[in-house]
Amino acid sequence: MPAPYHGGCQCGAIRYELTAEPQRIVACHCKECQRQSGSAFGMSMLVDRADLHLTGETRSFTRVADSGNDNTGVFCPNCGNRIYNVPGYIEGKVVLKPGTLDDTSWLKPHAYIWLKSAQGWVPLPDGVVPVEGQFPPRD
């Protein structure tokens, strides 16, 4: 499904349009994504910040990631739904939470990351790139 893509929060106070294709989609099994999603993993979609156009008021929360970089989560102050993260390690990019898209039927992760924290009962699909830690792997 080609861009543009549309999405928003659970209560509808925030809406967005993504005007370009994502650069990558990953399923992250780190403990922070498990905590944030309330599930076995979180999904993340790297996009250019300039391609994401939001309407509605947001709030943010910044934490220090395992890498030592700041990671700022942007969410709806009404329903608490996380919309995207601003990673401290890369300029001009955001990590959109693809579960907030109106149509998620086309989503397919390019890689599964932080598998060293994965829940043992979650099977990996055939053909995915498994990564034990952060993507891309660091030396």
Coordinates of C-alpha atoms in Angstrom, one line a residue, residues 62-134:
T62 CA 11.9 11.4 27.9
R63 CA 13.9 8.5 29.3
V64 CA 17.5 7.4 28.8
A65 CA 17.7 4.3 26.6
D66 CA 20.1 1.4 27.2
S67 CA 22.4 3.1 24.6
G68 CA 22.7 6.1 26.9
N69 CA 20.8 8.3 24.4
D70 CA 17.7 10.2 25.2
N71 CA 14.5 8.6 23.8
T72 CA 11.4 10.9 23.9
G73 CA 8.0 9.3 23.6
V74 CA 5.2 11.5 22.2
F75 CA 1.6 10.6 23.1
C76 CA -1.9 11.8 23.4
P77 CA -2.6 13.5 26.7
N78 CA -6.2 12.4 26.7
C79 CA -6.0 8.6 26.0
G80 CA -2.3 8.1 26.6
N81 CA -1.7 6.4 23.2
R82 CA 1.9 6.6 22.1
I83 CA 2.2 8.0 18.6
Y84 CA 5.9 8.1 18.0
N85 CA 9.4 8.3 19.6
V86 CA 12.1 10.8 19.0
P87 CA 15.4 8.8 19.1
G88 CA 18.4 10.7 20.5
Y89 CA 20.9 8.9 18.2
I90 CA 19.7 10.2 14.8
E91 CA 18.7 13.7 13.6
G92 CA 15.5 14.3 11.6
K93 CA 13.9 10.9 12.2
V94 CA 11.1 9.7 14.3
V95 CA 9.9 6.2 15.2
L96 CA 6.2 6.0 14.4
K97 CA 4.2 3.4 16.3
P98 CA 2.6 1.6 13.4
G99 CA -0.3 0.2 15.4
T100 CA -1.7 3.7 15.3
L101 CA -2.2 3.5 11.5
D102 CA -5.8 3.3 10.3
D103 CA -4.9 0.4 8.0
T104 CA -2.3 -2.0 9.5
S105 CA -3.0 -4.9 7.0
W106 CA 0.2 -4.2 5.0
L107 CA 2.6 -4.1 7.9
K108 CA 5.4 -6.6 7.9
P109 CA 8.5 -6.2 10.0
H110 CA 11.9 -6.1 8.2
A111 CA 13.6 -7.4 11.4
Y112 CA 13.0 -8.6 14.9
I113 CA 15.3 -6.9 17.4
W114 CA 16.3 -7.3 21.0
L115 CA 15.6 -11.1 20.8
K116 CA 17.8 -11.6 23.9
S117 CA 14.8 -10.2 25.8
A118 CA 12.1 -11.9 23.8
Q119 CA 9.3 -14.0 25.4
G120 CA 10.0 -17.6 24.6
W121 CA 6.5 -18.3 23.5
V122 CA 6.6 -15.8 20.6
P123 CA 7.5 -17.5 17.4
L124 CA 9.5 -15.7 14.7
P125 CA 8.1 -15.8 11.1
D126 CA 10.2 -17.4 8.4
G127 CA 12.5 -15.1 6.5
V128 CA 12.9 -12.3 9.1
V129 CA 16.2 -11.0 10.1
P130 CA 16.8 -11.9 13.8
V131 CA 18.9 -9.4 15.9
E132 CA 19.9 -10.1 19.5
G133 CA 20.3 -6.4 20.4
Q134 CA 19.7 -3.0 18.7

